[in-house]
Amino acid sequence: MSYRDSVKKTITTISTAAAQAQTKIDEARRFKEGNRQNLRDRIVGEEGYKQNNAAYDKQISDAKAAFKATAQKAMDEYTKQRSASFAPRPRDVSLETMQFLSLIDLTQAEAAQLVREAKQKDGNYTLARMIYANVNRQGIDLHDDAASYIERCEDALSSLTDTCNSMLDDESGAYAKSFGQVVASAVQDVSEASDAYMGSAGVTSEGLPVEG
């Protein structure tokens, strides 16, 4: 699984869990409203009303807790995939390639082309980072932009999770009405960040794009 796919899978898992929790919470809130009406109509007594309310409150609390647990598990899985994608792992690069990079001085244009190929064709971010190291050794400032890519994706995940928690706490329904847009926005943010990263070979210290 690519890093981009792992982020989108995390978005799907979190948003689906939030939607499921919202359904259970909405149901419990409807029951609570019915319970209040039953108390007013004297269908249920004060003690029964309190017992019912406590049960419905527990349903709401359990739904929120289940969402938090699922979201945390999804983030844990995401963290593992992030490490698998971006942690330096020389075994992902052939011995011949490592020897080539240690012996040959690449030009900036050559490095830019190889970085893009490593990202786009192979999804081999370890190789891309080794190419960065090759040109940096020569004093060519080719910036590894993986950190900003990861940051943008994690900002999207964090914002989505915060919005989900706010939605589950909100009794007005305002968050729920716009939830689809929130999820779509998170997916778009990740896609834009990924497209920018995959199409880039890095930037110079002056912030100018490096052309291959």
Tab-separated table of C-alpha atoms in Angstrom:
chain	number	residue	atom	x	y	z
A	1	MET	CA	0.000	0.000	0.000
A	2	SER	CA	1.310	3.431	-0.914
A	3	TYR	CA	1.560	6.177	1.686
A	4	ARG	CA	-1.170	8.135	-0.077
A	5	ASP	CA	-3.469	5.104	-0.039
A	6	SER	CA	-2.788	4.565	3.662
A	7	VAL	CA	-3.812	8.152	4.435
A	8	LYS	CA	-7.010	7.825	2.413
A	9	LYS	CA	-7.764	4.482	4.080
A	10	THR	CA	-7.365	6.193	7.458
A	11	ILE	CA	-9.760	8.950	6.387
A	12	THR	CA	-12.308	6.338	5.311
A	13	THR	CA	-11.982	4.374	8.554
A	14	ILE	CA	-12.321	7.452	10.761
A	15	SER	CA	-15.207	8.998	8.825
A	16	THR	CA	-17.109	5.697	8.634
A	17	ALA	CA	-16.699	5.131	12.376
A	18	ALA	CA	-17.908	8.677	13.046
A	19	ALA	CA	-20.980	8.194	10.849
A	20	GLN	CA	-21.822	4.929	12.611
A	21	ALA	CA	-21.409	6.556	16.017
A	22	GLN	CA	-23.570	9.492	14.933
A	23	THR	CA	-26.368	7.118	13.915
A	24	LYS	CA	-26.331	5.460	17.346
A	25	ILE	CA	-26.172	8.815	19.131
A	26	ASP	CA	-29.065	10.242	17.105
A	27	GLU	CA	-31.142	7.193	17.972
A	28	ALA	CA	-30.365	7.545	21.684
A	29	ARG	CA	-31.225	11.254	21.582
A	30	ARG	CA	-34.576	10.471	19.951
A	31	PHE	CA	-35.258	7.950	22.691
A	32	LYS	CA	-34.351	10.564	25.295
A	33	GLU	CA	-36.805	13.005	23.776
A	34	GLY	CA	-39.473	10.310	23.764
A	35	ASN	CA	-38.636	9.558	27.371
A	36	ARG	CA	-39.191	13.218	28.285
A	37	GLN	CA	-42.518	13.183	26.478
A	38	ASN	CA	-43.526	10.010	28.313
A	39	LEU	CA	-42.718	11.708	31.614
A	40	ARG	CA	-44.858	14.712	30.681
A	41	ASP	CA	-47.697	12.407	29.628
A	42	ARG	CA	-47.262	10.404	32.833
A	43	ILE	CA	-46.635	7.234	30.847
A	44	VAL	CA	-43.448	6.749	32.842
A	45	GLY	CA	-42.736	7.759	36.419
A	46	GLU	CA	-39.857	9.861	37.703
A	47	GLU	CA	-37.754	6.844	38.636
A	48	GLY	CA	-38.356	5.106	35.328
A	49	TYR	CA	-37.542	8.321	33.503
A	50	LYS	CA	-34.192	8.588	35.281
A	51	GLN	CA	-33.336	4.953	34.607
A	52	ASN	CA	-34.201	5.279	30.928
A	53	ASN	CA	-32.224	8.492	30.625
A	54	ALA	CA	-29.178	6.891	32.224
A	55	ALA	CA	-29.389	4.017	29.732
A	56	TYR	CA	-29.624	6.403	26.773
A	57	ASP	CA	-26.754	8.507	28.092
A	58	LYS	CA	-24.671	5.346	28.327
A	59	GLN	CA	-25.481	4.518	24.701
A	60	ILE	CA	-24.241	7.956	23.701
A	61	SER	CA	-21.113	7.636	25.823
A	62	ASP	CA	-20.395	4.147	24.475
A	63	ALA	CA	-20.782	5.339	20.878
A	64	LYS	CA	-18.316	8.183	21.441
A	65	ALA	CA	-15.852	5.857	23.152
A	66	ALA	CA	-16.112	3.321	20.322
A	67	PHE	CA	-15.364	6.048	17.795
A	68	LYS	CA	-12.325	7.254	19.729
A	69	ALA	CA	-10.997	3.686	19.975
A	70	THR	CA	-11.468	3.066	16.256
A	71	ALA	CA	-9.886	6.401	15.336
A	72	GLN	CA	-6.886	5.700	17.555
A	73	LYS	CA	-6.436	2.224	16.067
A	74	ALA	CA	-6.623	3.720	12.573
A	75	MET	CA	-3.974	6.295	13.466
A	76	ASP	CA	-1.743	3.584	14.930
A	77	GLU	CA	-1.987	1.634	11.670
A	78	TYR	CA	-1.316	4.802	9.714
A	79	THR	CA	1.813	5.483	11.788
A	80	LYS	CA	3.143	2.020	10.965
A	81	GLN	CA	2.556	2.591	7.263
A	82	ARG	CA	4.206	6.010	7.412
A	83	SER	CA	7.303	4.428	8.933
A	84	ALA	CA	7.258	1.707	6.305
A	85	SER	CA	7.115	4.347	3.568
A	86	PHE	CA	9.530	6.982	4.793
A	87	ALA	CA	11.914	5.436	7.325
A	88	PRO	CA	15.319	4.941	5.661
A	89	ARG	CA	15.596	1.268	4.752
A	90	PRO	CA	18.695	0.515	2.629
A	91	ARG	CA	17.372	-2.954	1.882
A	92	ASP	CA	14.792	-1.302	-0.384
A	93	VAL	CA	17.598	-0.133	-2.662
A	94	SER	CA	19.742	-2.596	-4.590
A	95	LEU	CA	23.441	-2.899	-3.805
A	96	GLU	CA	24.246	-1.836	-7.363
A	97	THR	CA	22.203	1.346	-6.986
A	98	MET	CA	23.802	2.178	-3.645
A	99	GLN	CA	27.265	1.704	-5.161
A	100	PHE	CA	26.294	3.869	-8.122
A	101	LEU	CA	25.109	6.687	-5.862
A	102	SER	CA	28.251	6.486	-3.752
A	103	LEU	CA	30.594	6.678	-6.759
A	104	ILE	CA	28.825	8.961	-9.233
A	105	ASP	CA	28.265	12.684	-8.807
A	106	LEU	CA	24.837	13.475	-10.189
A	107	THR	CA	23.982	16.830	-11.683
A	108	GLN	CA	21.002	18.684	-10.279
A	109	ALA	CA	18.957	17.858	-13.380
A	110	GLU	CA	19.885	14.165	-13.220
A	111	ALA	CA	19.032	14.009	-9.548
A	112	ALA	CA	15.687	15.721	-10.112
A	113	GLN	CA	14.763	13.204	-12.793
A	114	LEU	CA	15.802	10.222	-10.671
A	115	VAL	CA	13.921	11.534	-7.643
A	116	ARG	CA	10.719	11.847	-9.630
A	117	GLU	CA	11.148	8.364	-11.071
A	118	ALA	CA	11.779	6.902	-7.623
A	119	LYS	CA	8.593	8.525	-6.310
A	120	GLN	CA	6.280	8.062	-9.262
A	121	LYS	CA	7.321	4.769	-10.833
A	122	ASP	CA	8.543	2.775	-7.859
A	123	GLY	CA	7.080	4.522	-4.819
A	124	ASN	CA	10.565	4.074	-3.379
A	125	TYR	CA	10.956	7.041	-1.061
A	126	THR	CA	14.102	5.553	0.455
A	127	LEU	CA	15.804	5.735	-2.931
A	128	ALA	CA	14.600	9.314	-3.382
A	129	ARG	CA	16.164	10.291	-0.061
A	130	MET	CA	19.450	8.598	-0.986
A	131	ILE	CA	19.532	10.665	-4.168
A	132	TYR	CA	18.993	13.797	-2.085
A	133	ALA	CA	21.962	12.761	0.042
A	134	ASN	CA	24.098	12.252	-3.075
A	135	VAL	CA	23.609	15.780	-4.384
A	136	ASN	CA	23.697	17.395	-0.950
A	137	ARG	CA	27.132	15.836	-0.493
A	138	GLN	CA	28.233	17.832	-3.522
A	139	GLY	CA	26.811	21.063	-2.160
A	140	ILE	CA	23.740	21.054	-4.398
A	141	ASP	CA	20.781	22.145	-2.286
A	142	LEU	CA	18.069	19.683	-3.251
A	143	HIS	CA	15.532	19.760	-0.439
A	144	ASP	CA	13.764	16.610	0.730
A	145	ASP	CA	10.135	17.742	0.884
A	146	ALA	CA	8.778	14.536	2.424
A	147	ALA	CA	8.335	16.249	5.795
A	148	SER	CA	6.002	18.914	4.430
A	149	TYR	CA	4.020	16.247	2.551
A	150	ILE	CA	3.562	14.198	5.710
A	151	GLU	CA	2.660	17.319	7.691
A	152	ARG	CA	-0.080	18.296	5.249
A	153	CYS	CA	-1.554	14.791	5.340
A	154	GLU	CA	-1.445	14.627	9.125
A	155	ASP	CA	-3.041	18.065	9.394
A	156	ALA	CA	-5.915	16.722	7.290
A	157	LEU	CA	-6.263	13.646	9.519
A	158	SER	CA	-6.110	15.711	12.707
A	159	SER	CA	-8.668	18.224	11.455
A	160	LEU	CA	-11.023	15.436	10.379
A	161	THR	CA	-10.775	13.667	13.739
A	162	ASP	CA	-11.392	16.907	15.644
A	163	THR	CA	-14.435	17.634	13.492
A	164	CYS	CA	-15.766	14.114	14.070
A	165	ASN	CA	-15.495	14.551	17.838
A	166	SER	CA	-17.225	17.933	17.614
A	167	MET	CA	-19.999	16.415	15.498
A	168	LEU	CA	-20.661	13.679	18.044
A	169	ASP	CA	-20.909	16.297	20.815
A	170	ASP	CA	-23.127	18.634	18.797
A	171	GLU	CA	-26.867	18.316	19.400
A	172	SER	CA	-27.867	20.945	16.833
A	173	GLY	CA	-27.046	18.768	13.833
A	174	ALA	CA	-24.988	21.514	12.174
A	175	TYR	CA	-21.809	19.449	12.015
A	176	ALA	CA	-23.652	16.396	10.721
A	177	LYS	CA	-25.171	18.379	7.840
A	178	SER	CA	-21.762	19.448	6.555
A	179	PHE	CA	-19.941	16.209	7.382
A	180	GLY	CA	-19.835	14.987	3.791
A	181	GLN	CA	-18.119	18.196	2.742
A	182	VAL	CA	-15.620	17.861	5.582
A	183	VAL	CA	-14.635	14.358	4.479
A	184	ALA	CA	-14.411	15.415	0.826
A	185	SER	CA	-12.202	18.343	1.816
A	186	ALA	CA	-9.844	16.046	3.737
A	187	VAL	CA	-9.531	13.727	0.732
A	188	GLN	CA	-8.881	16.690	-1.551
A	189	ASP	CA	-6.210	18.094	0.766
A	190	VAL	CA	-4.384	14.766	0.756
A	191	SER	CA	-4.660	14.410	-3.021
A	192	GLU	CA	-3.274	17.902	-3.585
A	193	ALA	CA	-0.422	17.306	-1.141
A	194	SER	CA	0.397	13.992	-2.802
A	195	ASP	CA	0.295	15.441	-6.310
A	196	ALA	CA	2.627	18.245	-5.245
A	197	TYR	CA	5.064	15.830	-3.609
A	198	MET	CA	5.060	13.235	-6.371
A	199	GLY	CA	5.607	15.864	-9.036
A	200	SER	CA	8.387	17.612	-7.178
A	201	ALA	CA	12.063	16.855	-6.979
A	202	GLY	CA	12.487	19.245	-4.083
A	203	VAL	CA	13.196	22.962	-3.813
A	204	THR	CA	16.332	25.017	-3.404
A	205	SER	CA	17.089	26.914	-0.231
A	206	GLU	CA	15.631	29.989	-1.950
A	207	GLY	CA	12.309	28.196	-2.302
A	208	LEU	CA	12.548	27.862	-6.085
A	209	PRO	CA	11.337	24.674	-7.766
A	210	VAL	CA	14.006	22.305	-9.021
A	211	GLU	CA	13.343	21.454	-12.639
A	212	GLY	CA	14.357	18.069	-13.981
